PDB file of C-alpha atoms in Angstrom:
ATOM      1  CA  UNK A   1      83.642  84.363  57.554  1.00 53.00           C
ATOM      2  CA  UNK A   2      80.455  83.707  55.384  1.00 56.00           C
ATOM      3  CA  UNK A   3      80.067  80.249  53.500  1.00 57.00           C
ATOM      4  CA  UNK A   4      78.430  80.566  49.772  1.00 59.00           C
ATOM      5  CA  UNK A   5      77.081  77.376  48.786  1.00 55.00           C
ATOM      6  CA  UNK A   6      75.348  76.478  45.294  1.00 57.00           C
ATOM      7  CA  UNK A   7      72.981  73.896  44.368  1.00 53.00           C
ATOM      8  CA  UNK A   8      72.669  72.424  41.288  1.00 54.00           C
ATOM      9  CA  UNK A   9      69.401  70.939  39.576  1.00 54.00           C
ATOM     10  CA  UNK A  10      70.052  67.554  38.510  1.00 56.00           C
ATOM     11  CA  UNK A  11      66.961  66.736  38.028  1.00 59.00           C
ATOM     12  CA  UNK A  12      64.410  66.223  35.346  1.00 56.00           C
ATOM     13  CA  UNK A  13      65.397  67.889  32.553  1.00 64.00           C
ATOM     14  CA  UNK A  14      62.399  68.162  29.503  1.00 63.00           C
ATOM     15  CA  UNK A  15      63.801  66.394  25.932  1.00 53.00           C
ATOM     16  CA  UNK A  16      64.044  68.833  23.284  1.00 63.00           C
ATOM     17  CA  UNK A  17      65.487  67.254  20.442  1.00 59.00           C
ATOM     18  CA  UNK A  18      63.460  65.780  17.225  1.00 65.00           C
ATOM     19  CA  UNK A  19      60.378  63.819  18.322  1.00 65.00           C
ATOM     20  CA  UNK A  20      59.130  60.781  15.970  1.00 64.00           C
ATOM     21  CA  UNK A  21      55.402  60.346  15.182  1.00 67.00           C
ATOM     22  CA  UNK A  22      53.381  57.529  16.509  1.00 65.00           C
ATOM     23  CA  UNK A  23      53.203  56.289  12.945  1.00 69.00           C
ATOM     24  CA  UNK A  24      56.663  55.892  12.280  1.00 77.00           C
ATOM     25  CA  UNK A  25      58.137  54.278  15.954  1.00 81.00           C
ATOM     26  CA  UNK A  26      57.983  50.984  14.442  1.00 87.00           C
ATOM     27  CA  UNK A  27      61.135  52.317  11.738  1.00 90.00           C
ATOM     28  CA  UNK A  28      62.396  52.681  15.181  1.00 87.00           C
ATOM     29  CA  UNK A  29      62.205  48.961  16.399  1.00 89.00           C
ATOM     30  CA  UNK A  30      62.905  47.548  12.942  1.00 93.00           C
ATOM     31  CA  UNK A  31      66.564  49.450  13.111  1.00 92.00           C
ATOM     32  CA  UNK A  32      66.442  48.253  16.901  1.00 89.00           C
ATOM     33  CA  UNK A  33      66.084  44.609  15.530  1.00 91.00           C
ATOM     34  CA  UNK A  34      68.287  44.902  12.379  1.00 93.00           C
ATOM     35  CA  UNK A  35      71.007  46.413  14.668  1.00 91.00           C
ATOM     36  CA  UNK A  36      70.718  43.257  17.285  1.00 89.00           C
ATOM     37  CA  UNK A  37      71.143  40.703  14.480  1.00 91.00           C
ATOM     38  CA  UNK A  38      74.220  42.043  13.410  1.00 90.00           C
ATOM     39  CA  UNK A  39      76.053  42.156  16.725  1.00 88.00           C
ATOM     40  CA  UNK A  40      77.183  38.615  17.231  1.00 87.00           C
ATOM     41  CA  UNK A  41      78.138  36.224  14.885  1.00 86.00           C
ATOM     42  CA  UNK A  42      75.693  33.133  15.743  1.00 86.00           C
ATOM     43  CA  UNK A  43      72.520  35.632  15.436  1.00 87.00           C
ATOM     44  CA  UNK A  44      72.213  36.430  11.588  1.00 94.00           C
ATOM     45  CA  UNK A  45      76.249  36.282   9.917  1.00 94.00           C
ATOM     46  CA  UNK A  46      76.573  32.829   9.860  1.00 94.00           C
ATOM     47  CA  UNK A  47      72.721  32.252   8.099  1.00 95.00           C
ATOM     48  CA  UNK A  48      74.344  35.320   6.070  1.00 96.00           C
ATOM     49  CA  UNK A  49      77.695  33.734   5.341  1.00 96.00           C
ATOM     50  CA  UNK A  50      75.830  30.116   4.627  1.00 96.00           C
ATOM     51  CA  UNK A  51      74.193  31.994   1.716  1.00 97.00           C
ATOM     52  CA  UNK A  52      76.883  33.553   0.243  1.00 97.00           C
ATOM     53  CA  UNK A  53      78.874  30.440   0.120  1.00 97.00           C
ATOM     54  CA  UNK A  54      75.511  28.244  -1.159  1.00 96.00           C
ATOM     55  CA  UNK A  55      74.917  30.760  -4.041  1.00 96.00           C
ATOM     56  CA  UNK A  56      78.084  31.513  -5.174  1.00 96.00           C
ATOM     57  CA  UNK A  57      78.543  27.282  -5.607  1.00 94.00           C
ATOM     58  CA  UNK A  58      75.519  26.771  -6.822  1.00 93.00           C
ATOM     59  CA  UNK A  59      76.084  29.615  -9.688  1.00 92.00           C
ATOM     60  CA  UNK A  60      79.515  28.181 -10.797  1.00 90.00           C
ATOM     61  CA  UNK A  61      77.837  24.989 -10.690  1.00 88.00           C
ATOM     62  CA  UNK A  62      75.107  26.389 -13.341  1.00 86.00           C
ATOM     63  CA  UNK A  63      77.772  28.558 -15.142  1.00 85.00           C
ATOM     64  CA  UNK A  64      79.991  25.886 -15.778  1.00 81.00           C
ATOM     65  CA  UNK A  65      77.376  22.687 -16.255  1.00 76.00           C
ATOM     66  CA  UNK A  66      74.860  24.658 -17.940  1.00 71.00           C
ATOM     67  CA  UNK A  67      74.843  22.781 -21.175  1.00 62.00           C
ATOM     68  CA  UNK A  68      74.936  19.347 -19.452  1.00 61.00           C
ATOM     69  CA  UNK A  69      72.126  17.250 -18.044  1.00 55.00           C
ATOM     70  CA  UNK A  70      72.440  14.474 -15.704  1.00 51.00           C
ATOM     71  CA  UNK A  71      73.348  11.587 -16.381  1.00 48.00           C
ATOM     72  CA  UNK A  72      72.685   9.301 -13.710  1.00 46.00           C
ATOM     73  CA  UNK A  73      69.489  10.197 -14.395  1.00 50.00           C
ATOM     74  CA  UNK A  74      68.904   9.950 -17.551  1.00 50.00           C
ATOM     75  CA  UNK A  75      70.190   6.446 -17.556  1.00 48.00           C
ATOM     76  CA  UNK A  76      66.957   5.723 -15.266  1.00 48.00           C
ATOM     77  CA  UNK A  77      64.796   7.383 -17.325  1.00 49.00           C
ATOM     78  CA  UNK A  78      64.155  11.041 -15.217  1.00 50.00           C
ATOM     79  CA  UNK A  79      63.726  14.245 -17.523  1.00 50.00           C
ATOM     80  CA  UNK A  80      65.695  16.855 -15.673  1.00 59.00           C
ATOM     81  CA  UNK A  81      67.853  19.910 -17.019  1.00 71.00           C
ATOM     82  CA  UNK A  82      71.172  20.317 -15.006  1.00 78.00           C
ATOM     83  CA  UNK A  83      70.109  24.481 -14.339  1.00 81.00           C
ATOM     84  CA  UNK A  84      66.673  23.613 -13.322  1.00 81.00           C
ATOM     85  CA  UNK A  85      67.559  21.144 -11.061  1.00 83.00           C
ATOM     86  CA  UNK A  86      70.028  23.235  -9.744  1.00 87.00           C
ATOM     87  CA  UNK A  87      67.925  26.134  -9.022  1.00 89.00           C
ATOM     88  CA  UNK A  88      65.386  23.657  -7.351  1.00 89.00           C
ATOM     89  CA  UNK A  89      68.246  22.440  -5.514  1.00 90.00           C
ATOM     90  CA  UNK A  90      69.205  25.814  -3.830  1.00 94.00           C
ATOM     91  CA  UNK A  91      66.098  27.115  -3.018  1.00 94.00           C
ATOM     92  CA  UNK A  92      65.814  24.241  -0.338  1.00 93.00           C
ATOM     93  CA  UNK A  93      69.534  24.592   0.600  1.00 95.00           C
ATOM     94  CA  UNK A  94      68.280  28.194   0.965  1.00 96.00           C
ATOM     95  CA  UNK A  95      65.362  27.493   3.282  1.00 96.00           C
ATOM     96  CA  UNK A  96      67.241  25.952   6.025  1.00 95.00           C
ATOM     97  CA  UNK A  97      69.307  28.497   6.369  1.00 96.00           C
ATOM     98  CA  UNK A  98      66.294  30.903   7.245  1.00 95.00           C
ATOM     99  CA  UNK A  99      65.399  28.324   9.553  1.00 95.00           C
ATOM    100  CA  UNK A 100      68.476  28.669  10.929  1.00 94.00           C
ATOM    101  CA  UNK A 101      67.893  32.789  11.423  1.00 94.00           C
ATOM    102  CA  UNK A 102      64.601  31.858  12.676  1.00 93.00           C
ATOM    103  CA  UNK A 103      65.556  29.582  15.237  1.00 92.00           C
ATOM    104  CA  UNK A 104      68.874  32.026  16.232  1.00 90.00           C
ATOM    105  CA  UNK A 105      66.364  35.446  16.506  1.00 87.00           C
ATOM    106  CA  UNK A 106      62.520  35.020  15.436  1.00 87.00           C
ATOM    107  CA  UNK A 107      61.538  32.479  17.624  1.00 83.00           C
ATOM    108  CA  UNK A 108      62.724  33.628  21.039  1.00 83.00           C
ATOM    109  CA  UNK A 109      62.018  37.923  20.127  1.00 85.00           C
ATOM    110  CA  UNK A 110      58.918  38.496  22.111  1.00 86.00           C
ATOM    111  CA  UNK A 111      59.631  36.344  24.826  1.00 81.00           C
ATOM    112  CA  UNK A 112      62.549  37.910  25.504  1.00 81.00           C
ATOM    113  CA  UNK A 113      61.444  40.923  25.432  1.00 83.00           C
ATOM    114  CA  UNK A 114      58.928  40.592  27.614  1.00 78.00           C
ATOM    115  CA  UNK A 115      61.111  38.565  30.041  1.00 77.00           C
ATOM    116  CA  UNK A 116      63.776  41.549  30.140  1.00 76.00           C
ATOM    117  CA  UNK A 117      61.297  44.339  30.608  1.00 75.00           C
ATOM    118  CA  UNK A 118      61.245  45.796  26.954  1.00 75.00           C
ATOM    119  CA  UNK A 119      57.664  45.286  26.524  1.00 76.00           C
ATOM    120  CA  UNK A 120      56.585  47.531  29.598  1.00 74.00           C
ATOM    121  CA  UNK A 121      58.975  50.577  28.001  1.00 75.00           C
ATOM    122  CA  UNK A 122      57.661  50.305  24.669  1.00 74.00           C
ATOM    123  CA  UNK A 123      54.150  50.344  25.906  1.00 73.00           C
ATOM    124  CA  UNK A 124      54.464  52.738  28.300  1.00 67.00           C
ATOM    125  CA  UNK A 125      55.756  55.238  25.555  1.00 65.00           C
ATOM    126  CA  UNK A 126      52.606  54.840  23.752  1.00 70.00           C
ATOM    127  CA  UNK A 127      53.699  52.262  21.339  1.00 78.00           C
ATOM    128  CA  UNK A 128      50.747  50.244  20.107  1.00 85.00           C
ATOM    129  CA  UNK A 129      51.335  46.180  19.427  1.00 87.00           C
ATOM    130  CA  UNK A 130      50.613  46.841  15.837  1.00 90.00           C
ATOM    131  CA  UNK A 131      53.644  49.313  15.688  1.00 90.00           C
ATOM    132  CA  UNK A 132      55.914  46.687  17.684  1.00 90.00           C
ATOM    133  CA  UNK A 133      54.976  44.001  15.594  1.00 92.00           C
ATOM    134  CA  UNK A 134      55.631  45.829  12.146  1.00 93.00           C
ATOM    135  CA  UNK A 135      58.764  46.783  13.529  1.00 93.00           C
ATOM    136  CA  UNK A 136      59.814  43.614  14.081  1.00 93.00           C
ATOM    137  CA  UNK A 137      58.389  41.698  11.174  1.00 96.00           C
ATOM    138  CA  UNK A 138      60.073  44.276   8.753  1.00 95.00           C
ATOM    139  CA  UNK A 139      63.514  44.033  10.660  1.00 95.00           C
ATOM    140  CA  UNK A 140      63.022  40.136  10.147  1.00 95.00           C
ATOM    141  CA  UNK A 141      62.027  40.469   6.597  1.00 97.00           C
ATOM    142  CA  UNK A 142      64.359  42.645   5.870  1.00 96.00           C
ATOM    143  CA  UNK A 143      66.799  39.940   6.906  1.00 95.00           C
ATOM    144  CA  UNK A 144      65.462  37.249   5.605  1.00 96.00           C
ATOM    145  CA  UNK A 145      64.485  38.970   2.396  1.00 97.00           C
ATOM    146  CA  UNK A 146      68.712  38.377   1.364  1.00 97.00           C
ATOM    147  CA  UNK A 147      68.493  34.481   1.698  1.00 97.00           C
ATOM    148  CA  UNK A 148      64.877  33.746   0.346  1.00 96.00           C
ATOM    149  CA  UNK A 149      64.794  37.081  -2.137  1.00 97.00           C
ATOM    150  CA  UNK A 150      67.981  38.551  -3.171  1.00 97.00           C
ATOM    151  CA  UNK A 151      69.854  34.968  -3.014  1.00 96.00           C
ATOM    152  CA  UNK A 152      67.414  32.771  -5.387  1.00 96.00           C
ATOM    153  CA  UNK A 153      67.033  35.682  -8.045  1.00 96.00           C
ATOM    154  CA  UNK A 154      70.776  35.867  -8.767  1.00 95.00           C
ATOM    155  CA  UNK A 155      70.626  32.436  -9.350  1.00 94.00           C
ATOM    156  CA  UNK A 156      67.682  32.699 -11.604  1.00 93.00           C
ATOM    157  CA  UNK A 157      68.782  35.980 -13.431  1.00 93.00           C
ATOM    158  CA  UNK A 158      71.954  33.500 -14.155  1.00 90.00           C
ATOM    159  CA  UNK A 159      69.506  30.982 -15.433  1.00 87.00           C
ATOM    160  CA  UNK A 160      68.028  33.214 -17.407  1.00 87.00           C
ATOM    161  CA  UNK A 161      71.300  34.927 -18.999  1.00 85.00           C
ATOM    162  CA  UNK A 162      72.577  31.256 -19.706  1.00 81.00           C
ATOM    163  CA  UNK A 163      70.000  30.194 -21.388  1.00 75.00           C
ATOM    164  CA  UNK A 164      70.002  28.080 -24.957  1.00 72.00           C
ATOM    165  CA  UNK A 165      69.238  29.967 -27.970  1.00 72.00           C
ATOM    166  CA  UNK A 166      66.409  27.578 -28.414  1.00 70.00           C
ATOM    167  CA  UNK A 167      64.474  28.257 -25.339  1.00 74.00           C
ATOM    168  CA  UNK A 168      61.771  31.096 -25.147  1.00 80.00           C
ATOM    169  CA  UNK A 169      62.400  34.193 -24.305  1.00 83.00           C
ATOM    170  CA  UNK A 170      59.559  35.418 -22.630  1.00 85.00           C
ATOM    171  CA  UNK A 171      59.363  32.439 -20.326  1.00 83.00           C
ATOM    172  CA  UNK A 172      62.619  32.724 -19.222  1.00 84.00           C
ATOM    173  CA  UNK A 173      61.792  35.972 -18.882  1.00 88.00           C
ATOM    174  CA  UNK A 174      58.978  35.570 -16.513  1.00 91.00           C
ATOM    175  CA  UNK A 175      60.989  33.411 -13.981  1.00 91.00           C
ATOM    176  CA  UNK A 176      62.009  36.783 -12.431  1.00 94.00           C
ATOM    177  CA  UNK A 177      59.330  37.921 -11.551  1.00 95.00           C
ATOM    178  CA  UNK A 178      57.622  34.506 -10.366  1.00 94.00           C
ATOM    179  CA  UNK A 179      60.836  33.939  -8.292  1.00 95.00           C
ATOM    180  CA  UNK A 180      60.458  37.097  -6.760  1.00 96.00           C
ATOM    181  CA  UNK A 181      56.766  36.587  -5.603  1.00 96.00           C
ATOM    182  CA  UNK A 182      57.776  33.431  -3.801  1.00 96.00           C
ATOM    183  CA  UNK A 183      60.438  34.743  -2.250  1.00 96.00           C
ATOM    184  CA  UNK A 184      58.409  37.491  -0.592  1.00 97.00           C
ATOM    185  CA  UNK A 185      55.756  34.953   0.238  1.00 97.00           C
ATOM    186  CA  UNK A 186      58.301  32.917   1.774  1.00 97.00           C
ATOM    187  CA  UNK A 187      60.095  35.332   3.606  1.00 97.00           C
ATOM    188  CA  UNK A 188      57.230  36.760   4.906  1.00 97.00           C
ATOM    189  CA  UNK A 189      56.150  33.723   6.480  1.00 96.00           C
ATOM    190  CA  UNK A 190      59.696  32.838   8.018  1.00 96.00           C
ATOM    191  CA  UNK A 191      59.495  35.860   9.404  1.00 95.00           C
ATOM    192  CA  UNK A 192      56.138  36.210  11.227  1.00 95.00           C
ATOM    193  CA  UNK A 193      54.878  32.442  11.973  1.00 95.00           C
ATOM    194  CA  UNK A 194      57.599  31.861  14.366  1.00 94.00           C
ATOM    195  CA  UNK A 195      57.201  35.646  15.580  1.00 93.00           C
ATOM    196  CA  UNK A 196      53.617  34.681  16.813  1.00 93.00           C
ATOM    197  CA  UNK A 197      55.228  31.346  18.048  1.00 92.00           C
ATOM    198  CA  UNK A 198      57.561  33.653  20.036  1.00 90.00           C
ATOM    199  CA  UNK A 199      54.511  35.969  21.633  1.00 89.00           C
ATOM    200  CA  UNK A 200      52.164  32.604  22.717  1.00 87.00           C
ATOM    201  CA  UNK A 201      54.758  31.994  25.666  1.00 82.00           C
ATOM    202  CA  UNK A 202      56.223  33.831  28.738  1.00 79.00           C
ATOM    203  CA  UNK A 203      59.329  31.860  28.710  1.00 81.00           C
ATOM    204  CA  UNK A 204      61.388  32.375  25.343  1.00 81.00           C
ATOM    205  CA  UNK A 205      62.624  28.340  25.821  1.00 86.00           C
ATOM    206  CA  UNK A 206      58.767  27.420  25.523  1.00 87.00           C
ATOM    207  CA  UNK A 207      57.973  29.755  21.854  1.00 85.00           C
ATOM    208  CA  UNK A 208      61.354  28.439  20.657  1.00 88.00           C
ATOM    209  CA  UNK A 209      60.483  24.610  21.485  1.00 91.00           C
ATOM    210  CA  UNK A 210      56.868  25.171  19.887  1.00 91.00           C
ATOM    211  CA  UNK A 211      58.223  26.818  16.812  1.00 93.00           C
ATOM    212  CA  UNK A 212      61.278  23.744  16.201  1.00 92.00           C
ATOM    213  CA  UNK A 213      58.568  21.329  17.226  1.00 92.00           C
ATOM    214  CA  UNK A 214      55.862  22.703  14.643  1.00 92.00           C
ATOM    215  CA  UNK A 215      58.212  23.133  11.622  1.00 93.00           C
ATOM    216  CA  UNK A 216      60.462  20.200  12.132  1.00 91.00           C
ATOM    217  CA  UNK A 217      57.468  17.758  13.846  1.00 91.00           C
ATOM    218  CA  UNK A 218      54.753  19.143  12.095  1.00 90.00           C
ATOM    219  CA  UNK A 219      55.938  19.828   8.923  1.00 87.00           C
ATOM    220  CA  UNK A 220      56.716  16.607   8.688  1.00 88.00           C
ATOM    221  CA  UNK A 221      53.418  14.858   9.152  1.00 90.00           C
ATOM    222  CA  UNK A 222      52.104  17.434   6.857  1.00 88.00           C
ATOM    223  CA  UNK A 223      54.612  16.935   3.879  1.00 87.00           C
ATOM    224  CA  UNK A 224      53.925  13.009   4.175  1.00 88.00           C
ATOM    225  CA  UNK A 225      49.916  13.804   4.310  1.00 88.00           C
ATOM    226  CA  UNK A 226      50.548  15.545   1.327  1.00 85.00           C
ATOM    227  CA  UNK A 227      52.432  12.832  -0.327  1.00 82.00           C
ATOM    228  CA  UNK A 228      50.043  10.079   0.504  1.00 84.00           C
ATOM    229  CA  UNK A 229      46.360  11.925   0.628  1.00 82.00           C
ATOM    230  CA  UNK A 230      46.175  15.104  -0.953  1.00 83.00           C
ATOM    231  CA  UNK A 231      48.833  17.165  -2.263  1.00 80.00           C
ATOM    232  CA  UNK A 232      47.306  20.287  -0.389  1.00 88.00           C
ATOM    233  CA  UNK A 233      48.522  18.978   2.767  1.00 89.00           C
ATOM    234  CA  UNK A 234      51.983  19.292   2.361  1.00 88.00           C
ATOM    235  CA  UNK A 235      51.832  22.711   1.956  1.00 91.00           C
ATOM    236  CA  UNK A 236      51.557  23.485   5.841  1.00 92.00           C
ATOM    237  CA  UNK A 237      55.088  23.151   5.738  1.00 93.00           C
ATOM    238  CA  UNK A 238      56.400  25.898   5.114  1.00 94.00           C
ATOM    239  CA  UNK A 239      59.819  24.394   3.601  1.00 93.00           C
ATOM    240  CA  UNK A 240      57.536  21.980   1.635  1.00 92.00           C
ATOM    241  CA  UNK A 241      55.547  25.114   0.201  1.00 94.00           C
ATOM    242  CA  UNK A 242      58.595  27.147  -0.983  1.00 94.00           C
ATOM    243  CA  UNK A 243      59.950  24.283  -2.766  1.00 92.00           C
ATOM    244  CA  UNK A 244      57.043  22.934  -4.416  1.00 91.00           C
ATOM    245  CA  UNK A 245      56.113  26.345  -5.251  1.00 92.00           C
ATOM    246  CA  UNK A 246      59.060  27.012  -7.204  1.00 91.00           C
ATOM    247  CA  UNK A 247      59.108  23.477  -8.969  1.00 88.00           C
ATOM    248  CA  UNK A 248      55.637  24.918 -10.021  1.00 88.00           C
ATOM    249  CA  UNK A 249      56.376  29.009 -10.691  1.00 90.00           C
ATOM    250  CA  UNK A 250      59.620  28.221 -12.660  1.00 86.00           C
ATOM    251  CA  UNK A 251      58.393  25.939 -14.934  1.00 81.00           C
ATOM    252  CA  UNK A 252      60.979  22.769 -13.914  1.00 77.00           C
ATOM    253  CA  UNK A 253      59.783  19.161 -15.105  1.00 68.00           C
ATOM    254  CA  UNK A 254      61.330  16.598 -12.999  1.00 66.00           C
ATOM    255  CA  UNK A 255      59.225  13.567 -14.327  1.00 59.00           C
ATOM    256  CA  UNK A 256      59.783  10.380 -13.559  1.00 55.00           C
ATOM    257  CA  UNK A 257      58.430   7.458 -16.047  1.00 52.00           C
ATOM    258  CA  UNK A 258      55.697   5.660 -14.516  1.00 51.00           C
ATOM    259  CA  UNK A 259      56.942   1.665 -14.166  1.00 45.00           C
ATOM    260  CA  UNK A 260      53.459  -0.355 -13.016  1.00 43.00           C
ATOM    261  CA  UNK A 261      51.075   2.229 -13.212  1.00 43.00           C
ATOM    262  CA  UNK A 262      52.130   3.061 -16.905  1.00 42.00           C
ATOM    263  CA  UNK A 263      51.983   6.801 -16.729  1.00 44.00           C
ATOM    264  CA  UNK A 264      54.636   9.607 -15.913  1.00 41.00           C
ATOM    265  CA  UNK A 265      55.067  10.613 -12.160  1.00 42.00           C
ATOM    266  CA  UNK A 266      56.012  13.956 -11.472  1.00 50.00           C
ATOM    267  CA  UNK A 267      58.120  15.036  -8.123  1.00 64.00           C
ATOM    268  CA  UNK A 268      55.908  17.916  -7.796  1.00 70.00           C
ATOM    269  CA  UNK A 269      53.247  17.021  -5.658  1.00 79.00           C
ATOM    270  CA  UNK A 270      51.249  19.895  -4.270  1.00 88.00           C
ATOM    271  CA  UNK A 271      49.170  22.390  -6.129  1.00 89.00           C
ATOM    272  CA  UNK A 272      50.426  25.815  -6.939  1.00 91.00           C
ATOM    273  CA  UNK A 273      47.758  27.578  -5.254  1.00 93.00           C
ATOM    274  CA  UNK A 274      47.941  25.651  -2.761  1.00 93.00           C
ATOM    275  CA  UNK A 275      51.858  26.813  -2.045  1.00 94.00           C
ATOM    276  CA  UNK A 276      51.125  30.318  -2.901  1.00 95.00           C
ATOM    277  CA  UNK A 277      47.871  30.142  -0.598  1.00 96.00           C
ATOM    278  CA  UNK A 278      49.255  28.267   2.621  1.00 95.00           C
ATOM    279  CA  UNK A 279      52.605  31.093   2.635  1.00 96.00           C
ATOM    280  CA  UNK A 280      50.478  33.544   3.050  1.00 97.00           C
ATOM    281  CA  UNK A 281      47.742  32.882   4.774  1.00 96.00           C
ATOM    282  CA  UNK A 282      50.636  31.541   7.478  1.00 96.00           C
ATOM    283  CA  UNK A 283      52.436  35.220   7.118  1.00 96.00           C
ATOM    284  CA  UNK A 284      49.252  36.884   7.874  1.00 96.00           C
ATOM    285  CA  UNK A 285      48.122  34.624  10.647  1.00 96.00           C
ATOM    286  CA  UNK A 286      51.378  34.926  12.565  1.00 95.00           C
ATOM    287  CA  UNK A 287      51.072  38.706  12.237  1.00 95.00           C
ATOM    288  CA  UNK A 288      47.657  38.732  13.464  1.00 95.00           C
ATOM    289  CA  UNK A 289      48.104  36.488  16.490  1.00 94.00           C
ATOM    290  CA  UNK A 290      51.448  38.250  17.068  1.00 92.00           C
ATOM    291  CA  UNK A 291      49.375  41.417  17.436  1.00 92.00           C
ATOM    292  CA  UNK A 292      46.361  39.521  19.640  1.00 92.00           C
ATOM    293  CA  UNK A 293      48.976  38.238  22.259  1.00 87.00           C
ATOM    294  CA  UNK A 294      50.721  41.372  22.246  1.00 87.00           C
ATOM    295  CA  UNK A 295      47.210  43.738  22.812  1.00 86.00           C
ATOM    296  CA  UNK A 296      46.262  41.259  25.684  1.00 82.00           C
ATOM    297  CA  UNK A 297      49.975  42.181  27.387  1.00 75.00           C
ATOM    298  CA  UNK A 298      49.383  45.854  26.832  1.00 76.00           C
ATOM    299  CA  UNK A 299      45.929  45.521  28.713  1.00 74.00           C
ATOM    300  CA  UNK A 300      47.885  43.531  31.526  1.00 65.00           C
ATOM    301  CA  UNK A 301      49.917  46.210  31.938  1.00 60.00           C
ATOM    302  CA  UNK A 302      47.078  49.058  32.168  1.00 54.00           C
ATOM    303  CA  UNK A 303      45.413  47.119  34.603  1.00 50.00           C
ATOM    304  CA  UNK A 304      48.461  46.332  36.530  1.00 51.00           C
ATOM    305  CA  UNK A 305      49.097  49.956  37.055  1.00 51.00           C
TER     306      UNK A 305
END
């Protein structure tokens, strides 16, 4: 009686399906990051939901008000139109919600990576820091692009298609693309200062604690530097810098009549350029020390092996 045995290979077998570029693996990791925000509702949907909620009150609040002013303060003596202040109003409901995604994602994404191993696989398939970091900044952009982009130009193309047939035209007209430009700004900042926050630290508890402690602690100091020294100061913070900016790029006059000092005080208190300046030269530092942390890794590794 013979015996026939077979044996199988189960080993290695070569990939032959559609291979991806170097250039184009960080597509890869922003789909990667877009797909991990959306799996649990505490990660992005409730920022998301927040903002849906905020601007659809806020617009029936401009729809149906639009005409009005108000009146508490006019009795003391402010100059403020209901729709501006409105507008003004939302963009810094509209800020802490990104905070919110930043401090739910952005701040613990490297760490975490790195703690779980993801770092060493991206590497070791050739991916260069630059490409991780793009990926992950445009996944995060992407996402907070809705609440600082998409959210504050419905409200402004509302402003805009409300307005009184005595205002002008063209600047009305302009607000779009103004708001749009500080929404990038924003957004990109949001998105890759707390990213670099994220890559300074090991432990993903450590980046997150640095990142609430700068924008919450530090932010603070700043804004109050700015209010008492030099307007320039308070825009470090970030919040402070989107809000001020837009007080600035939309034309709204909140001005408050001067009591012993005899002149008009206006709320706005930092420079334009200043705003416009401090957003992103923050957005392109955290990229760039983002990348630096994350080049110093990849060497570890190399040498490691």
């Amino acid at each position: 009686m013979s015996l026939k045995a077979e044996i199988h290979d189960l080993g290695y077998k070569r990939y032959e399906g559609t291979r991806n570029p170097a250039s184009r693996r960080w597509r890869v990791i922003m789909r990667y990051q877009l797909a991990f925000a959306w799996q649990t509702w505490w990660r992005y949907k409730l920022a998301l939901a927040l903002t849906v909620i905020a601007t659809f009150v806020f617009g029936v609040l401009i729809y149906v008000l639009r005409s009005k002013t108000i009146t508490e303060f006019d009795k003391a003596g402010v100059t403020v139109r209901f729709v501006d202040l409105m507008v003004f109003t939302a963009i810094g409901v509209l800020v802490k919600f990104a905070f919110i995604v930043t401090m739910t994602m952005t701040a613990m994404t490297i760490a975490n990576d790195e703690r779980t191993g993801a770092l060493t696989f991206y590497f070791v398939r050739s991916t260069r820091p630059i490409d991780y970091v793009l990926g992950r900044f445009a996944g995060l952009f992407l996402l907070n692009g809705v609440i600082l982009i998409v959210a504050p130009l419905l409200l402004v193309l509302m402003r805009v298609g409300l307005a009184d047939t005595g205002e002008d035209p063209v600047t009305n007209a302009l607000m779009i693309p103004k708001i749009i430009l500080l929404g990038t700004l924003s957004t990109a900042a949001f998105s890759s200062v707390p990213l670099a926050f994220s890559a300074m630290s090991k432990n993903q508890w450590t980046g997150f604690a640095m990142w609430a402690g700068w924008y919450i602690m530090g932010g603070q100091i700043m804004a109050l530097l700015g209010m008492m020294v030099a307007g320039s100061f308070g825009a470090v913070d970030l919040a402070v810098a989107t809000s001020q900016g837009a007080l600035k790029l939309l034309d709204i006059a909140i001005v408050i009549p001067g009591q012993k000092s005899g002149g008009d005080v206006a709320v706005s208190f930092v420079p334009l350029a200043a705003s416009l300046i401090s957003l992103a030269v923050q957005a392109a530092a955290g990229l760039a020390v983002a990348t630096f942390k994350l080049q110093r890794a990849q060497r570890g590794l190399a040498v490691g092996q």
